[in-house]
Amino acid sequence: MKFLITAGPTREPIDPVRYISNRSSGKMGYAIAQAALDAGHEVVLISGPVTLPAPPRAQMIRVTTADEMYDAVHANIAGIDIAVLCAAVADFKPAAFASRKIKKREGIPVIELVPTRDILASLGALKAKNFLLAGFAAETDDLEKNAREKLEKKQCDVVIANDVSAPGLGFESDENVITIFLPDQSSQVLPRATKRGLANDLVKILCALQ
Ligand code: C5P
């Protein structure tokens, strides 16, 4: 099978030295990429800025902004069997980019934000969708309700949800607990384990669904 995986955060520039981003480390997406490679699959890994080494044998595409990630995903979706959108894409970006560094002496700036394009929803809306589409939901509350809403709104086949409010789990951590939600209302909990262990199970489950 051929996987396309997005991972890590995006950075939305304010001026040449400042940006808006988030705490995503990329660990979960990179673990899924490595698990898929180890199981003998092909992987296109589209990654925002992270400090992790590229998994050997992955086709790496490095991007910075949400717009770049959107374009890279759409340029590489042909021939993909399973798309796993794990990246923590910024939801908002500055409406304008200041080409010179904003000076402190000019006072506190007002930065207008505009929404970024939703990559997952854009794949869900593709009419000729012949790949399995898995999205992630990082939630601090109402895990099931939010995950099921995402499944429907973004027209995914699978939503993988994790509770990012739990200490020692989720963002930046090496461990996670995930729940897999499917459109037939069923769900499956993968109990606390390393991201790499969860990734192995997830790859098997996704391949069985495709
Ligand atoms: O709506 P929310 O951001 O919580 O949805 C998370 C899911 O949507 C993740 O799979 C994430 O990769 C994807 N997403 C995306 N493009 C965006 C925002 C989120 O692909 N602009």
PDB file of N, CA, C and O in Angstrom, residues 4-12 44 46-48 61-78 85 87-90 93 115-126:
ATOM      1  N   LEU A   4       0.129   8.327   2.448  1.00  0.00           N
ATOM      2  CA  LEU A   4       0.514   9.740   2.529  1.00  0.00           C
ATOM      3  C   LEU A   4       0.230  10.160   3.962  1.00  0.00           C
ATOM      4  O   LEU A   4      -0.876   9.945   4.462  1.00  0.00           O
ATOM      5  N   ILE A   5       1.237  10.697   4.636  1.00  0.00           N
ATOM      6  CA  ILE A   5       1.087  11.063   6.050  1.00  0.00           C
ATOM      7  C   ILE A   5       1.511  12.519   6.230  1.00  0.00           C
ATOM      8  O   ILE A   5       2.575  12.920   5.731  1.00  0.00           O
ATOM      9  N   THR A   6       0.680  13.317   6.912  1.00  0.00           N
ATOM     10  CA  THR A   6       1.128  14.664   7.289  1.00  0.00           C
ATOM     11  C   THR A   6       1.489  14.632   8.764  1.00  0.00           C
ATOM     12  O   THR A   6       0.871  13.902   9.556  1.00  0.00           O
ATOM     13  N   ALA A   7       2.497  15.426   9.136  1.00  0.00           N
ATOM     14  CA  ALA A   7       2.968  15.390  10.521  1.00  0.00           C
ATOM     15  C   ALA A   7       3.514  16.755  10.935  1.00  0.00           C
ATOM     16  O   ALA A   7       3.919  17.559  10.092  1.00  0.00           O
ATOM     17  N   GLY A   8       3.524  16.943  12.249  1.00  0.00           N
ATOM     18  CA  GLY A   8       4.142  18.152  12.802  1.00  0.00           C
ATOM     19  C   GLY A   8       3.236  19.371  12.748  1.00  0.00           C
ATOM     20  O   GLY A   8       2.083  19.278  12.320  1.00  0.00           O
ATOM     21  N   PRO A   9       3.765  20.501  13.191  1.00  0.00           N
ATOM     22  CA  PRO A   9       2.976  21.742  13.180  1.00  0.00           C
ATOM     23  C   PRO A   9       3.156  22.462  11.842  1.00  0.00           C
ATOM     24  O   PRO A   9       3.922  21.995  10.993  1.00  0.00           O
ATOM     25  N   THR A  10       2.436  23.546  11.640  1.00  0.00           N
ATOM     26  CA  THR A  10       2.815  24.480  10.570  1.00  0.00           C
ATOM     27  C   THR A  10       3.202  25.798  11.238  1.00  0.00           C
ATOM     28  O   THR A  10       2.888  26.017  12.417  1.00  0.00           O
ATOM     29  N   ARG A  11       3.892  26.630  10.500  1.00  0.00           N
ATOM     30  CA  ARG A  11       4.270  27.972  10.989  1.00  0.00           C
ATOM     31  C   ARG A  11       3.682  29.003  10.056  1.00  0.00           C
ATOM     32  O   ARG A  11       3.871  28.908   8.843  1.00  0.00           O
ATOM     33  N   GLU A  12       3.002  29.957  10.649  1.00  0.00           N
ATOM     34  CA  GLU A  12       2.362  31.007   9.855  1.00  0.00           C
ATOM     35  C   GLU A  12       3.074  32.322  10.143  1.00  0.00           C
ATOM     36  O   GLU A  12       2.931  32.897  11.223  1.00  0.00           O
ATOM     37  N   VAL A  44       4.819   8.591   1.671  1.00  0.00           N
ATOM     38  CA  VAL A  44       5.130   9.993   1.381  1.00  0.00           C
ATOM     39  C   VAL A  44       4.849  10.732   2.685  1.00  0.00           C
ATOM     40  O   VAL A  44       3.714  10.706   3.179  1.00  0.00           O
ATOM     41  N   ILE A  46       4.747  14.217   4.570  1.00  0.00           N
ATOM     42  CA  ILE A  46       4.725  15.671   4.365  1.00  0.00           C
ATOM     43  C   ILE A  46       4.778  16.302   5.752  1.00  0.00           C
ATOM     44  O   ILE A  46       3.836  16.178   6.536  1.00  0.00           O
ATOM     45  N   SER A  47       5.897  16.924   6.052  1.00  0.00           N
ATOM     46  CA  SER A  47       6.154  17.337   7.430  1.00  0.00           C
ATOM     47  C   SER A  47       6.368  18.836   7.576  1.00  0.00           C
ATOM     48  O   SER A  47       7.105  19.446   6.805  1.00  0.00           O
ATOM     49  N   GLY A  48       5.730  19.389   8.600  1.00  0.00           N
ATOM     50  CA  GLY A  48       6.032  20.747   9.034  1.00  0.00           C
ATOM     51  C   GLY A  48       7.358  20.734   9.779  1.00  0.00           C
ATOM     52  O   GLY A  48       7.992  19.681   9.914  1.00  0.00           O
ATOM     53  N   ILE A  61       8.763  15.277   2.211  1.00  0.00           N
ATOM     54  CA  ILE A  61       8.478  16.593   1.638  1.00  0.00           C
ATOM     55  C   ILE A  61       8.352  17.545   2.821  1.00  0.00           C
ATOM     56  O   ILE A  61       7.467  17.374   3.668  1.00  0.00           O
ATOM     57  N   ARG A  62       9.266  18.502   2.901  1.00  0.00           N
ATOM     58  CA  ARG A  62       9.256  19.432   4.038  1.00  0.00           C
ATOM     59  C   ARG A  62       8.560  20.721   3.651  1.00  0.00           C
ATOM     60  O   ARG A  62       8.852  21.291   2.600  1.00  0.00           O
ATOM     61  N   VAL A  63       7.646  21.139   4.514  1.00  0.00           N
ATOM     62  CA  VAL A  63       6.916  22.379   4.269  1.00  0.00           C
ATOM     63  C   VAL A  63       6.953  23.213   5.547  1.00  0.00           C
ATOM     64  O   VAL A  63       7.341  22.715   6.614  1.00  0.00           O
ATOM     65  N   THR A  64       6.548  24.473   5.413  1.00  0.00           N
ATOM     66  CA  THR A  64       6.513  25.344   6.587  1.00  0.00           C
ATOM     67  C   THR A  64       5.077  25.777   6.917  1.00  0.00           C
ATOM     68  O   THR A  64       4.613  25.602   8.033  1.00  0.00           O
ATOM     69  N   THR A  65       4.374  26.311   5.940  1.00  0.00           N
ATOM     70  CA  THR A  65       3.054  26.896   6.220  1.00  0.00           C
ATOM     71  C   THR A  65       1.913  25.928   5.884  1.00  0.00           C
ATOM     72  O   THR A  65       2.099  24.936   5.164  1.00  0.00           O
ATOM     73  N   ALA A  66       0.715  26.269   6.369  1.00  0.00           N
ATOM     74  CA  ALA A  66      -0.489  25.484   6.059  1.00  0.00           C
ATOM     75  C   ALA A  66      -0.746  25.488   4.551  1.00  0.00           C
ATOM     76  O   ALA A  66      -1.148  24.465   3.987  1.00  0.00           O
ATOM     77  N   ASP A  67      -0.514  26.613   3.903  1.00  0.00           N
ATOM     78  CA  ASP A  67      -0.738  26.681   2.449  1.00  0.00           C
ATOM     79  C   ASP A  67       0.222  25.753   1.712  1.00  0.00           C
ATOM     80  O   ASP A  67      -0.174  25.068   0.764  1.00  0.00           O
ATOM     81  N   GLU A  68       1.474  25.740   2.149  1.00  0.00           N
ATOM     82  CA  GLU A  68       2.450  24.831   1.509  1.00  0.00           C
ATOM     83  C   GLU A  68       2.058  23.372   1.734  1.00  0.00           C
ATOM     84  O   GLU A  68       2.195  22.532   0.851  1.00  0.00           O
ATOM     85  N   MET A  69       1.565  23.061   2.954  1.00  0.00           N
ATOM     86  CA  MET A  69       1.167  21.677   3.244  1.00  0.00           C
ATOM     87  C   MET A  69      -0.037  21.292   2.378  1.00  0.00           C
ATOM     88  O   MET A  69      -0.084  20.198   1.814  1.00  0.00           O
ATOM     89  N   TYR A  70      -0.981  22.206   2.237  1.00  0.00           N
ATOM     90  CA  TYR A  70      -2.160  21.951   1.395  1.00  0.00           C
ATOM     91  C   TYR A  70      -1.713  21.618  -0.027  1.00  0.00           C
ATOM     92  O   TYR A  70      -2.152  20.617  -0.619  1.00  0.00           O
ATOM     93  N   ASP A  71      -0.834  22.451  -0.575  1.00  0.00           N
ATOM     94  CA  ASP A  71      -0.386  22.245  -1.963  1.00  0.00           C
ATOM     95  C   ASP A  71       0.386  20.937  -2.104  1.00  0.00           C
ATOM     96  O   ASP A  71       0.206  20.203  -3.082  1.00  0.00           O
ATOM     97  N   ALA A  72       1.233  20.617  -1.121  1.00  0.00           N
ATOM     98  CA  ALA A  72       2.042  19.392  -1.189  1.00  0.00           C
ATOM     99  C   ALA A  72       1.133  18.158  -1.116  1.00  0.00           C
ATOM    100  O   ALA A  72       1.357  17.171  -1.824  1.00  0.00           O
ATOM    101  N   VAL A  73       0.115  18.209  -0.267  1.00  0.00           N
ATOM    102  CA  VAL A  73      -0.811  17.069  -0.155  1.00  0.00           C
ATOM    103  C   VAL A  73      -1.528  16.850  -1.483  1.00  0.00           C
ATOM    104  O   VAL A  73      -1.574  15.731  -2.011  1.00  0.00           O
ATOM    105  N   HIS A  74      -2.065  17.928  -2.058  1.00  0.00           N
ATOM    106  CA  HIS A  74      -2.827  17.765  -3.302  1.00  0.00           C
ATOM    107  C   HIS A  74      -1.931  17.373  -4.472  1.00  0.00           C
ATOM    108  O   HIS A  74      -2.366  16.654  -5.366  1.00  0.00           O
ATOM    109  N   ALA A  75      -0.678  17.789  -4.449  1.00  0.00           N
ATOM    110  CA  ALA A  75       0.248  17.429  -5.536  1.00  0.00           C
ATOM    111  C   ALA A  75       0.672  15.957  -5.453  1.00  0.00           C
ATOM    112  O   ALA A  75       1.194  15.411  -6.421  1.00  0.00           O
ATOM    113  N   ASN A  76       0.458  15.338  -4.279  1.00  0.00           N
ATOM    114  CA  ASN A  76       0.955  13.963  -4.088  1.00  0.00           C
ATOM    115  C   ASN A  76      -0.134  12.940  -3.801  1.00  0.00           C
ATOM    116  O   ASN A  76       0.167  11.797  -3.490  1.00  0.00           O
ATOM    117  N   ILE A  77      -1.412  13.323  -3.914  1.00  0.00           N
ATOM    118  CA  ILE A  77      -2.480  12.415  -3.503  1.00  0.00           C
ATOM    119  C   ILE A  77      -2.781  11.334  -4.560  1.00  0.00           C
ATOM    120  O   ILE A  77      -3.285  10.254  -4.222  1.00  0.00           O
ATOM    121  N   ALA A  78      -2.408  11.586  -5.798  1.00  0.00           N
ATOM    122  CA  ALA A  78      -2.681  10.583  -6.851  1.00  0.00           C
ATOM    123  C   ALA A  78      -1.934   9.286  -6.531  1.00  0.00           C
ATOM    124  O   ALA A  78      -0.751   9.322  -6.186  1.00  0.00           O
ATOM    125  N   LEU A  85      -3.905  12.125   8.071  1.00  0.00           N
ATOM    126  CA  LEU A  85      -3.579  13.531   8.288  1.00  0.00           C
ATOM    127  C   LEU A  85      -3.420  13.793   9.778  1.00  0.00           C
ATOM    128  O   LEU A  85      -4.382  14.008  10.506  1.00  0.00           O
ATOM    129  N   ALA A  87      -0.987  15.983  10.989  1.00  0.00           N
ATOM    130  CA  ALA A  87      -0.365  17.282  11.278  1.00  0.00           C
ATOM    131  C   ALA A  87      -1.298  18.176  12.088  1.00  0.00           C
ATOM    132  O   ALA A  87      -2.515  18.127  11.921  1.00  0.00           O
ATOM    133  N   ALA A  88      -0.700  18.977  12.958  1.00  0.00           N
ATOM    134  CA  ALA A  88      -1.438  20.004  13.699  1.00  0.00           C
ATOM    135  C   ALA A  88      -1.339  21.287  12.878  1.00  0.00           C
ATOM    136  O   ALA A  88      -0.498  22.157  13.134  1.00  0.00           O
ATOM    137  N   VAL A  89      -2.184  21.348  11.861  1.00  0.00           N
ATOM    138  CA  VAL A  89      -2.154  22.503  10.946  1.00  0.00           C
ATOM    139  C   VAL A  89      -2.714  23.716  11.690  1.00  0.00           C
ATOM    140  O   VAL A  89      -3.739  23.597  12.368  1.00  0.00           O
ATOM    141  N   ALA A  90      -2.058  24.850  11.546  1.00  0.00           N
ATOM    142  CA  ALA A  90      -2.584  26.068  12.187  1.00  0.00           C
ATOM    143  C   ALA A  90      -3.969  26.360  11.623  1.00  0.00           C
ATOM    144  O   ALA A  90      -4.201  26.208  10.422  1.00  0.00           O
ATOM    145  N   LYS A  93      -4.042  32.121  10.167  1.00  0.00           N
ATOM    146  CA  LYS A  93      -2.766  32.714   9.766  1.00  0.00           C
ATOM    147  C   LYS A  93      -2.947  34.232   9.713  1.00  0.00           C
ATOM    148  O   LYS A  93      -4.083  34.714   9.531  1.00  0.00           O
ATOM    149  N   PRO A 115      -8.703  32.425   8.478  1.00  0.00           N
ATOM    150  CA  PRO A 115      -8.597  30.960   8.576  1.00  0.00           C
ATOM    151  C   PRO A 115      -7.688  30.387   7.486  1.00  0.00           C
ATOM    152  O   PRO A 115      -7.609  30.927   6.384  1.00  0.00           O
ATOM    153  N   THR A 116      -7.018  29.289   7.821  1.00  0.00           N
ATOM    154  CA  THR A 116      -6.264  28.551   6.799  1.00  0.00           C
ATOM    155  C   THR A 116      -7.247  27.601   6.109  1.00  0.00           C
ATOM    156  O   THR A 116      -8.361  27.395   6.591  1.00  0.00           O
ATOM    157  N   ARG A 117      -6.812  27.017   5.002  1.00  0.00           N
ATOM    158  CA  ARG A 117      -7.665  26.028   4.330  1.00  0.00           C
ATOM    159  C   ARG A 117      -7.560  24.699   5.077  1.00  0.00           C
ATOM    160  O   ARG A 117      -6.477  24.336   5.535  1.00  0.00           O
ATOM    161  N   ASP A 118      -8.674  23.995   5.194  1.00  0.00           N
ATOM    162  CA  ASP A 118      -8.669  22.714   5.899  1.00  0.00           C
ATOM    163  C   ASP A 118      -8.284  21.603   4.915  1.00  0.00           C
ATOM    164  O   ASP A 118      -9.042  21.287   3.993  1.00  0.00           O
ATOM    165  N   ILE A 119      -7.113  21.033   5.117  1.00  0.00           N
ATOM    166  CA  ILE A 119      -6.590  20.033   4.180  1.00  0.00           C
ATOM    167  C   ILE A 119      -7.421  18.758   4.245  1.00  0.00           C
ATOM    168  O   ILE A 119      -7.813  18.181   3.226  1.00  0.00           O
ATOM    169  N   LEU A 120      -7.720  18.326   5.479  1.00  0.00           N
ATOM    170  CA  LEU A 120      -8.488  17.091   5.667  1.00  0.00           C
ATOM    171  C   LEU A 120      -9.859  17.208   4.998  1.00  0.00           C
ATOM    172  O   LEU A 120     -10.273  16.316   4.248  1.00  0.00           O
ATOM    173  N   ALA A 121     -10.555  18.314   5.244  1.00  0.00           N
ATOM    174  CA  ALA A 121     -11.886  18.494   4.649  1.00  0.00           C
ATOM    175  C   ALA A 121     -11.792  18.566   3.128  1.00  0.00           C
ATOM    176  O   ALA A 121     -12.680  18.078   2.423  1.00  0.00           O
ATOM    177  N   SER A 122     -10.712  19.140   2.632  1.00  0.00           N
ATOM    178  CA  SER A 122     -10.573  19.254   1.171  1.00  0.00           C
ATOM    179  C   SER A 122     -10.386  17.871   0.539  1.00  0.00           C
ATOM    180  O   SER A 122     -10.845  17.629  -0.573  1.00  0.00           O
ATOM    181  N   LEU A 123      -9.728  16.956   1.237  1.00  0.00           N
ATOM    182  CA  LEU A 123      -9.593  15.585   0.711  1.00  0.00           C
ATOM    183  C   LEU A 123     -10.927  14.849   0.838  1.00  0.00           C
ATOM    184  O   LEU A 123     -11.320  14.108  -0.055  1.00  0.00           O
ATOM    185  N   GLY A 124     -11.624  15.067   1.955  1.00  0.00           N
ATOM    186  CA  GLY A 124     -12.934  14.430   2.159  1.00  0.00           C
ATOM    187  C   GLY A 124     -13.920  14.837   1.074  1.00  0.00           C
ATOM    188  O   GLY A 124     -14.794  14.058   0.691  1.00  0.00           O
ATOM    189  N   ALA A 125     -13.780  16.069   0.579  1.00  0.00           N
ATOM    190  CA  ALA A 125     -14.720  16.585  -0.414  1.00  0.00           C
ATOM    191  C   ALA A 125     -14.387  16.144  -1.840  1.00  0.00           C
ATOM    192  O   ALA A 125     -15.174  16.385  -2.750  1.00  0.00           O
ATOM    193  N   LEU A 126     -13.235  15.508  -2.034  1.00  0.00           N
ATOM    194  CA  LEU A 126     -12.865  15.061  -3.389  1.00  0.00           C
ATOM    195  C   LEU A 126     -13.888  14.041  -3.875  1.00  0.00           C
ATOM    196  O   LEU A 126     -14.156  13.055  -3.204  1.00  0.00           O
TER     197      LEU A 126
END
